[in-house]
Short mmCIF file of C-alpha atoms and ligand atoms in Angstrom, two decimals:
data_model
loop_
_atom_site.label_atom_id
_atom_site.label_comp_id
_atom_site.label_asym_id
_atom_site.label_seq_id
_atom_site.Cartn_x
_atom_site.Cartn_y
_atom_site.Cartn_z
CA MET A 1 40.29 -13.16 69.97
CA SER A 2 43.46 -15.08 69.22
CA GLU A 3 43.99 -16.94 65.97
CA LEU A 4 43.85 -20.70 66.20
CA ARG A 5 47.01 -22.54 65.25
CA LEU A 6 46.03 -24.69 62.32
CA ARG A 7 47.96 -26.38 59.55
CA GLY A 8 49.43 -23.57 57.47
CA ASP A 9 49.28 -25.53 54.22
CA LEU A 10 45.47 -25.72 54.45
CA ASP A 11 45.35 -22.12 53.21
CA ALA A 12 46.19 -23.51 49.78
CA ILE A 13 42.97 -25.55 49.69
CA PRO A 14 39.95 -23.91 48.14
CA GLY A 15 36.77 -24.74 50.04
CA TYR A 16 34.52 -27.25 48.31
CA LYS A 17 31.54 -25.66 46.57
CA PRO A 18 28.60 -28.06 46.79
CA GLY A 19 26.09 -28.19 43.94
CA LYS A 20 23.46 -25.51 44.39
CA ALA A 21 20.50 -26.71 46.38
CA ALA A 22 17.14 -26.27 44.70
CA PRO A 23 15.72 -23.16 46.39
CA GLN A 24 12.15 -23.06 47.57
CA THR A 25 11.29 -19.85 45.72
CA GLU A 26 8.81 -20.16 42.91
CA THR A 27 10.02 -19.52 39.38
CA THR A 28 8.42 -20.66 36.14
CA GLY A 29 7.71 -24.16 37.44
CA PRO A 30 9.74 -26.59 39.56
CA VAL A 31 13.44 -26.06 39.97
CA HIS A 32 15.70 -28.86 38.82
CA LYS A 33 19.07 -29.43 40.47
CA ILE A 34 21.20 -30.70 37.60
CA SER A 35 24.48 -29.71 39.21
CA SER A 36 25.67 -32.85 41.01
CA ASN A 37 25.30 -35.72 38.56
CA GLU A 38 22.71 -37.39 40.78
CA ASN A 39 20.41 -40.12 39.49
CA PRO A 40 16.96 -38.57 39.00
CA TYR A 41 15.08 -41.82 39.70
CA PRO A 42 13.75 -42.45 43.21
CA PRO A 43 15.30 -45.40 45.08
CA LEU A 44 13.97 -48.83 44.14
CA PRO A 45 11.37 -50.20 46.58
CA SER A 46 13.50 -53.30 47.12
CA VAL A 47 16.37 -51.07 48.21
CA THR A 48 14.36 -48.89 50.58
CA ALA A 49 12.80 -52.06 52.07
CA ALA A 50 16.24 -53.53 52.72
CA ILE A 51 17.35 -50.27 54.38
CA ALA A 52 14.21 -50.25 56.49
CA ASP A 53 14.88 -53.78 57.73
CA GLU A 54 18.37 -52.76 58.67
CA LEU A 55 17.17 -49.78 60.74
CA ALA A 56 16.68 -52.03 63.81
CA THR A 57 20.44 -52.43 64.08
CA ILE A 58 21.56 -48.81 64.15
CA ASN A 59 22.39 -49.02 67.84
CA ARG A 60 25.34 -51.19 66.74
CA TYR A 61 28.51 -50.13 64.97
CA PRO A 62 28.78 -51.20 61.34
CA GLU A 63 30.38 -54.46 60.56
CA THR A 64 33.88 -53.43 59.54
CA ALA A 65 34.56 -56.46 57.37
CA ALA A 66 31.37 -55.67 55.40
CA THR A 67 31.04 -59.35 54.74
CA ALA A 68 27.91 -59.45 52.57
CA LEU A 69 28.95 -56.59 50.28
CA THR A 70 32.59 -57.73 50.10
CA THR A 71 31.60 -61.33 49.29
CA GLU A 72 29.32 -60.06 46.50
CA LEU A 73 32.04 -57.84 45.01
CA CYS A 74 34.63 -60.64 45.27
CA ALA A 75 32.34 -62.98 43.35
CA ARG A 76 31.60 -60.38 40.72
CA PHE A 77 35.23 -59.45 40.05
CA GLY A 78 36.97 -62.67 40.89
CA VAL A 79 39.07 -61.04 43.61
CA GLU A 80 39.93 -61.72 47.29
CA PRO A 81 38.51 -59.76 50.25
CA VAL A 82 41.88 -58.08 50.73
CA ASN A 83 41.45 -56.50 47.26
CA VAL A 84 38.12 -54.88 48.19
CA VAL A 85 38.29 -51.64 50.16
CA LEU A 86 35.12 -49.76 50.96
CA GLY A 87 34.77 -46.07 51.59
CA SER A 88 32.24 -43.51 52.53
CA GLY A 89 31.57 -42.86 48.86
CA SER A 90 34.38 -43.37 46.35
CA VAL A 91 35.49 -39.83 47.23
CA GLU A 92 36.70 -41.32 50.53
CA VAL A 93 38.35 -44.12 48.55
CA VAL A 94 40.24 -41.50 46.52
CA SER A 95 41.25 -39.82 49.75
CA GLN A 96 42.51 -43.14 51.13
CA LEU A 97 44.53 -43.66 47.93
CA MET A 98 46.17 -40.27 48.33
CA ARG A 99 46.89 -40.70 52.05
CA ALA A 100 48.19 -44.20 51.54
CA THR A 101 50.56 -43.31 48.73
CA ALA A 102 51.63 -39.69 49.12
CA GLY A 103 53.37 -38.06 52.04
CA GLU A 104 54.39 -34.44 52.42
CA GLY A 105 55.79 -33.04 49.17
CA ASP A 106 54.91 -36.13 47.14
CA GLU A 107 53.05 -35.61 43.95
CA VAL A 108 49.61 -36.69 42.87
CA LEU A 109 49.15 -36.48 39.14
CA PHE A 110 45.87 -36.05 37.28
CA ALA A 111 44.32 -34.34 34.34
CA TRP A 112 42.67 -30.94 34.67
CA ARG A 113 39.92 -30.01 34.51
CA SER A 114 38.72 -33.13 36.25
CA PHE A 115 36.93 -34.05 39.44
CA GLU A 116 36.97 -31.06 41.78
CA ALA A 117 37.74 -33.17 44.83
CA TYR A 118 41.15 -34.30 43.50
CA PRO A 119 43.18 -31.15 44.20
CA MET A 120 41.50 -30.62 47.58
CA LEU A 121 42.06 -34.17 48.74
CA ALA A 122 45.65 -34.14 47.51
CA ARG A 123 46.39 -30.96 49.47
CA ALA A 124 44.60 -32.30 52.54
CA ALA A 125 46.92 -35.35 52.35
CA GLY A 126 49.91 -32.95 52.35
CA ALA A 127 50.70 -33.89 48.76
CA VAL A 128 51.26 -31.63 45.78
CA PRO A 129 48.60 -31.84 43.06
CA VAL A 130 50.16 -31.87 39.59
CA MET A 131 47.43 -30.97 37.18
CA VAL A 132 48.02 -31.69 33.48
CA PRO A 133 45.78 -29.70 31.16
CA LEU A 134 43.25 -31.57 29.01
CA THR A 135 43.78 -31.54 25.23
CA ALA A 136 41.95 -28.96 23.13
CA ASP A 137 39.18 -31.51 22.65
CA HIS A 138 38.73 -31.86 26.43
CA ARG A 139 40.37 -35.27 26.78
CA HIS A 140 43.15 -36.66 28.96
CA ASP A 141 46.52 -35.78 27.47
CA LEU A 142 48.19 -39.05 28.40
CA ASP A 143 51.51 -38.20 26.74
CA ALA A 144 51.72 -34.97 28.73
CA MET A 145 50.83 -36.93 31.88
CA LEU A 146 53.68 -39.34 31.21
CA ALA A 147 56.02 -36.42 30.70
CA ALA A 148 54.90 -34.96 34.05
CA ILE A 149 56.00 -37.99 36.07
CA THR A 150 58.85 -37.25 38.46
CA ASP A 151 60.72 -38.98 41.30
CA ARG A 152 58.06 -37.59 43.62
CA THR A 153 55.03 -38.98 41.75
CA ARG A 154 53.17 -41.41 44.00
CA LEU A 155 49.68 -41.60 42.53
CA ILE A 156 48.17 -41.03 39.09
CA LEU A 157 44.43 -40.68 38.60
CA VAL A 158 42.75 -41.42 35.32
CA CYS A 159 39.10 -40.33 35.44
CA ASN A 160 37.22 -42.33 32.83
CA PRO A 161 34.75 -40.98 31.78
CA ASN A 162 36.12 -37.64 32.93
CA ASN A 163 34.09 -35.45 35.20
CA PRO A 164 33.11 -32.74 34.12
CA THR A 165 33.86 -33.10 30.37
CA GLY A 166 32.36 -36.58 29.82
CA THR A 167 35.30 -37.51 27.58
CA THR A 168 36.83 -40.95 27.69
CA VAL A 169 40.11 -42.77 27.37
CA GLY A 170 40.27 -45.56 24.74
CA ASP A 171 41.51 -49.06 25.40
CA ALA A 172 44.64 -48.89 23.24
CA GLU A 173 45.81 -45.51 24.53
CA LEU A 174 45.28 -46.52 28.19
CA ASP A 175 47.29 -49.70 27.61
CA ARG A 176 50.07 -47.74 25.96
CA PHE A 177 50.02 -45.25 28.89
CA LEU A 178 50.11 -47.90 31.61
CA SER A 179 52.88 -49.80 29.90
CA GLN A 180 55.04 -46.70 30.26
CA VAL A 181 54.20 -45.69 33.82
CA PRO A 182 56.92 -46.93 36.20
CA ALA A 183 55.63 -50.00 38.01
CA HIS A 184 56.16 -48.49 41.50
CA ILE A 185 53.63 -45.71 40.88
CA VAL A 186 50.01 -46.48 41.77
CA VAL A 187 47.53 -45.67 39.03
CA VAL A 188 43.84 -45.50 39.88
CA ILE A 189 41.19 -45.61 37.20
CA ASP A 190 38.23 -43.64 38.60
CA GLU A 191 35.23 -45.28 37.00
CA ALA A 192 32.46 -43.37 38.83
CA TYR A 193 30.44 -43.26 35.59
CA VAL A 194 31.47 -46.58 34.08
CA GLN A 195 27.85 -47.84 33.69
CA PHE A 196 27.06 -44.93 31.36
CA ASN A 197 30.20 -45.44 29.24
CA ASP A 198 29.00 -47.02 25.98
CA ARG A 199 32.17 -46.35 24.01
CA ALA A 200 32.86 -49.46 21.92
CA ASP A 201 36.61 -49.58 22.64
CA SER A 202 36.29 -48.64 26.32
CA PRO A 203 38.91 -50.09 28.65
CA VAL A 204 37.53 -52.21 31.45
CA GLY A 205 39.29 -51.05 34.59
CA ILE A 206 39.15 -54.40 36.35
CA GLU A 207 41.01 -56.03 33.43
CA TYR A 208 43.82 -53.49 33.89
CA PHE A 209 43.81 -54.29 37.59
CA ARG A 210 44.44 -57.90 36.60
CA ARG A 211 47.15 -57.09 34.10
CA TYR A 212 49.11 -54.40 35.90
CA PRO A 213 50.23 -54.88 39.53
CA ASN A 214 50.11 -51.14 40.16
CA VAL A 215 46.55 -50.48 39.00
CA ALA A 216 43.48 -49.97 41.20
CA VAL A 217 39.90 -49.18 40.19
CA ALA A 218 37.46 -46.91 42.06
CA HIS A 219 33.72 -47.45 41.78
CA THR A 220 30.74 -45.81 43.45
CA PHE A 221 27.13 -46.58 44.21
CA SER A 222 26.28 -42.87 43.98
CA LYS A 223 25.65 -42.41 40.29
CA ALA A 224 24.23 -45.33 38.27
CA TYR A 225 22.96 -47.07 41.41
CA GLY A 226 21.28 -43.90 42.71
CA LEU A 227 22.65 -44.12 46.26
CA ALA A 228 24.43 -40.73 46.53
CA GLY A 229 22.88 -40.12 49.91
CA MET A 230 24.00 -43.41 51.38
CA ARG A 231 27.72 -42.80 50.89
CA VAL A 232 29.30 -46.00 49.71
CA GLY A 233 32.01 -46.72 47.13
CA TYR A 234 34.96 -49.08 46.84
CA ALA A 235 38.36 -49.73 45.39
CA ILE A 236 39.54 -52.94 43.81
CA ALA A 237 43.21 -52.77 44.65
CA PRO A 238 46.35 -54.93 44.65
CA GLU A 239 46.87 -56.68 47.99
CA GLN A 240 49.71 -54.50 49.23
CA LEU A 241 47.69 -51.39 48.47
CA GLY A 242 44.49 -52.81 49.91
CA ILE A 243 46.22 -53.35 53.24
CA ALA A 244 47.54 -49.79 53.20
CA LEU A 245 44.15 -48.28 52.29
CA ARG A 246 42.52 -49.99 55.34
CA LYS A 247 45.10 -48.33 57.57
CA VAL A 248 44.04 -44.85 56.49
CA ALA A 249 40.30 -45.52 56.10
CA ILE A 250 37.89 -43.74 58.41
CA PRO A 251 36.93 -46.33 61.09
CA PHE A 252 33.30 -47.41 60.63
CA GLY A 253 33.05 -45.08 57.65
CA VAL A 254 30.51 -47.23 55.80
CA THR A 255 27.24 -47.78 57.75
CA ASN A 256 25.33 -50.99 57.79
CA LEU A 257 22.50 -49.14 56.06
CA ALA A 258 24.85 -48.23 53.22
CA GLN A 259 26.22 -51.77 52.95
CA THR A 260 22.70 -53.19 52.86
CA ALA A 261 21.59 -50.69 50.26
CA ALA A 262 24.60 -51.57 48.11
CA VAL A 263 23.93 -55.31 48.31
CA ALA A 264 20.23 -54.78 47.46
CA SER A 265 21.27 -52.58 44.52
CA LEU A 266 23.63 -55.21 43.13
CA ALA A 267 20.73 -57.64 43.30
CA ALA A 268 18.50 -55.24 41.39
CA GLU A 269 21.00 -54.54 38.68
CA ASP A 270 18.71 -55.42 35.74
CA GLU A 271 16.15 -52.90 36.90
CA LEU A 272 18.84 -50.28 37.43
CA GLN A 273 20.34 -50.98 34.02
CA GLU A 274 17.03 -50.01 32.38
CA ARG A 275 17.34 -46.63 34.12
CA VAL A 276 20.93 -46.26 32.98
CA ASP A 277 19.90 -47.05 29.41
CA ALA A 278 17.12 -44.49 29.54
CA LEU A 279 19.55 -41.86 30.85
CA VAL A 280 22.02 -42.64 28.07
CA GLN A 281 19.25 -42.13 25.55
CA GLU A 282 18.33 -38.87 27.14
CA ARG A 283 21.99 -37.82 27.04
CA GLU A 284 22.07 -38.48 23.32
CA ARG A 285 18.81 -36.52 22.88
CA ILE A 286 20.40 -33.52 24.58
CA VAL A 287 23.66 -33.78 22.60
CA THR A 288 21.77 -34.04 19.31
CA ALA A 289 19.58 -31.05 20.11
CA PHE A 290 22.58 -28.92 21.06
CA ALA A 291 24.39 -29.90 17.90
CA ALA A 292 21.31 -28.95 15.85
CA ALA A 293 21.37 -25.54 17.57
CA GLY A 294 25.01 -25.14 16.51
CA ILE A 295 26.54 -25.78 19.92
CA THR A 296 29.38 -28.30 19.95
CA VAL A 297 29.26 -30.64 22.92
CA PRO A 298 32.20 -32.96 23.48
CA GLU A 299 31.26 -36.60 23.16
CA SER A 300 30.00 -37.52 26.63
CA ARG A 301 29.90 -41.01 28.07
CA GLY A 302 28.70 -40.00 31.54
CA ASN A 303 25.29 -38.99 32.91
CA PHE A 304 26.08 -35.37 32.18
CA VAL A 305 27.13 -33.07 29.34
CA TRP A 306 29.82 -30.45 29.22
CA LEU A 307 29.20 -27.20 27.41
CA PRO A 308 32.54 -25.49 26.70
CA LEU A 309 31.19 -21.93 26.73
CA GLY A 310 34.34 -20.01 27.71
CA ASP A 311 33.59 -16.44 28.66
CA THR A 312 29.86 -16.99 28.07
CA THR A 313 29.65 -19.61 30.84
CA ALA A 314 28.38 -17.28 33.60
CA ALA A 315 25.77 -15.67 31.37
CA VAL A 316 24.44 -19.08 30.25
CA ALA A 317 24.39 -20.39 33.83
CA GLU A 318 22.34 -17.35 34.76
CA LEU A 319 19.94 -17.93 31.86
CA LEU A 320 19.49 -21.57 32.88
CA GLU A 321 18.96 -20.68 36.53
CA HIS A 322 16.40 -18.16 35.53
CA HIS A 323 14.54 -21.01 33.88
CA GLY A 324 14.83 -23.25 36.93
CA LEU A 325 17.90 -25.29 35.91
CA LEU A 326 20.70 -25.23 38.42
CA VAL A 327 23.91 -26.36 36.71
CA ARG A 328 27.57 -26.52 37.67
CA PRO A 329 29.40 -23.58 36.07
CA PHE A 330 33.16 -23.12 35.92
CA PRO A 331 33.39 -19.45 34.89
CA GLY A 332 35.55 -18.81 31.92
CA GLU A 333 35.59 -22.53 30.96
CA GLY A 334 32.21 -24.13 30.65
CA LEU A 335 29.37 -25.71 32.56
CA ARG A 336 28.27 -29.22 33.37
CA ALA A 337 24.63 -30.22 33.22
CA THR A 338 23.40 -33.54 34.59
CA VAL A 339 21.11 -35.71 32.46
CA ALA A 340 18.07 -35.68 34.69
CA GLU A 341 14.33 -36.22 34.63
CA THR A 342 12.69 -35.79 31.21
CA GLU A 343 11.10 -32.51 32.19
CA ALA A 344 14.47 -31.00 33.12
CA ASN A 345 16.08 -32.34 29.91
CA ASP A 346 13.20 -30.92 27.81
CA ARG A 347 13.73 -27.56 29.41
CA LEU A 348 17.49 -27.65 28.75
CA ILE A 349 16.88 -28.59 25.09
CA ALA A 350 14.31 -25.84 24.68
CA LEU A 351 16.90 -23.32 25.80
CA ALA A 352 19.53 -24.42 23.28
CA PRO A 353 18.67 -21.73 20.69
CA GLN A 354 18.95 -19.02 23.39
CA ILE A 355 22.32 -20.40 24.46
CA ALA A 356 23.47 -20.41 20.87
CA ALA A 357 22.40 -16.75 20.54
CA LEU A 358 24.45 -15.83 23.62
CA LEU A 359 27.47 -17.61 22.07
CA ALA A 360 27.14 -16.00 18.66
CA PRO A 361 29.51 -13.11 18.09
CA VAL A 362 27.69 -9.80 18.01
CA PRO A 363 27.58 -8.68 14.34
CA VAL A 364 29.71 -5.62 13.72
CA ALA A 365 27.59 -2.67 12.54
CA GLY A 366 28.18 -1.28 9.07
C1 PLP B 401 30.80 -38.55 41.86
C2 PLP B 401 32.20 -38.96 41.68
C3 PLP B 401 32.87 -39.78 42.58
C4 PLP B 401 32.34 -40.40 43.81
O1 PLP B 401 31.27 -39.92 44.47
P1 PLP B 401 30.88 -40.56 45.81
O2 PLP B 401 29.50 -40.09 45.99
O3 PLP B 401 31.82 -40.09 46.86
O4 PLP B 401 30.96 -42.05 45.67
C5 PLP B 401 34.16 -40.18 42.33
N1 PLP B 401 34.80 -39.72 41.23
C6 PLP B 401 34.21 -38.94 40.36
C7 PLP B 401 34.95 -38.51 39.17
C8 PLP B 401 32.90 -38.49 40.58
O5 PLP B 401 32.35 -37.65 39.69
#
C-alpha cells in the first residue's frame, strides 16, 4: 500500500485527546465525567422547546447571516453586525482568528499551559505556536509574553480565566499589557468561562474591544449556557477583522438549531445565572475542602479546579477514576476537575484526604 501524500507539517500536530467518555461498566455507583468542563444541568425546557420547533426546517441550509442571534448580540454589546462573527463553537472562532491572521511561519503567541486546542489549531493554520510558560503560581506571565513578541507575531491569545488552571488576569495588568502590544497585532481575549469569573477587578473583554482597535473577544454557549452539544460561539471583533474572519469561516458552520438554542438561552439568562451561581458556590466548597486537606489549589474563577500534582498526577487520576470520577490529567503537571453535579463534587471532596496522602512525602525510616 502506498503512503498518501499529505501535508508534511501535520506530523507536528499531536492528535486531540477528547475527555474520557463515561464507560458503561459498573463501579461503586454512577461514573461522572468531569473531564470536559461541561455544564452538569440538563438543558432548560424553554431551550429544548425552541430547538424542537426549529426541527421542521432542517431540510434547509442555515441562515448564514444568523439574523436573530446577531441582532440580539448587537443589542447586548452595542456593536454592529459586522463585529459579530459566529462559529461552530468558539473553538472554530479561535481557528478563524488564527487562519485570518497567521500565514505560514507566522507566530501565534499564548500562555502555556492553556487551552489544548491552541497549539493544534495554530499548527493546522500553518503558523508557529509560541508558548510562554505560566508563572510559578499558574498565571499568565504577561511580561514574558510581551518579551516574546517578534516581527512574525500575528495573534496573541489571553485565556481569561485560563483553562486548565482557572487563574485570571486582573484589569490593571491587562491594560498595561495591551498598551504595550504593537497596535498591528490582533489580541483575542478568550472568555469561555467569563460568567464564572467573580474576581472583583476582572477586566471586561468587551470594554477592551471598545478601547483597543486590535482587540477581539471570544465567547461560547458551551459552558455557562450548557449548549456544548449544539456547537455555537462567537467573536466580537473590529470591523476589518470581522470581515476577514467571515472569509475563513466554515460555510454554514452554525446550524439553525444552534442559533435558535443560543437565542433561547440568552432569553433565559436569569434562570441560567442561578445555575452559574450554584456552580460557583460548589467550586468554592471544593476549594475549601481541598485546602482543609492540605492541598493547595490555585484560585479558580472557572467551572473547574486545577490540582497541581506534579509527578503524583497519574496516580491521583487513577484513584479518582477508580472511584468513578473521570478527570483531565496532564501527567507530570496536574489535573483538571470540572465542578459538576453535587454527587460528583461530594465524591471529589471525600477523596481529598486520600489525595493528600498520595502527595505527602514518604517518611524516611529511622
Ligand atoms: C471550552 C473552551 C472554548 C470553546 O469551546 P466551544 O465548545 O468550541 O465553544 C474556548 N476556549 C476555551 C479556553 C475553552 O475552555
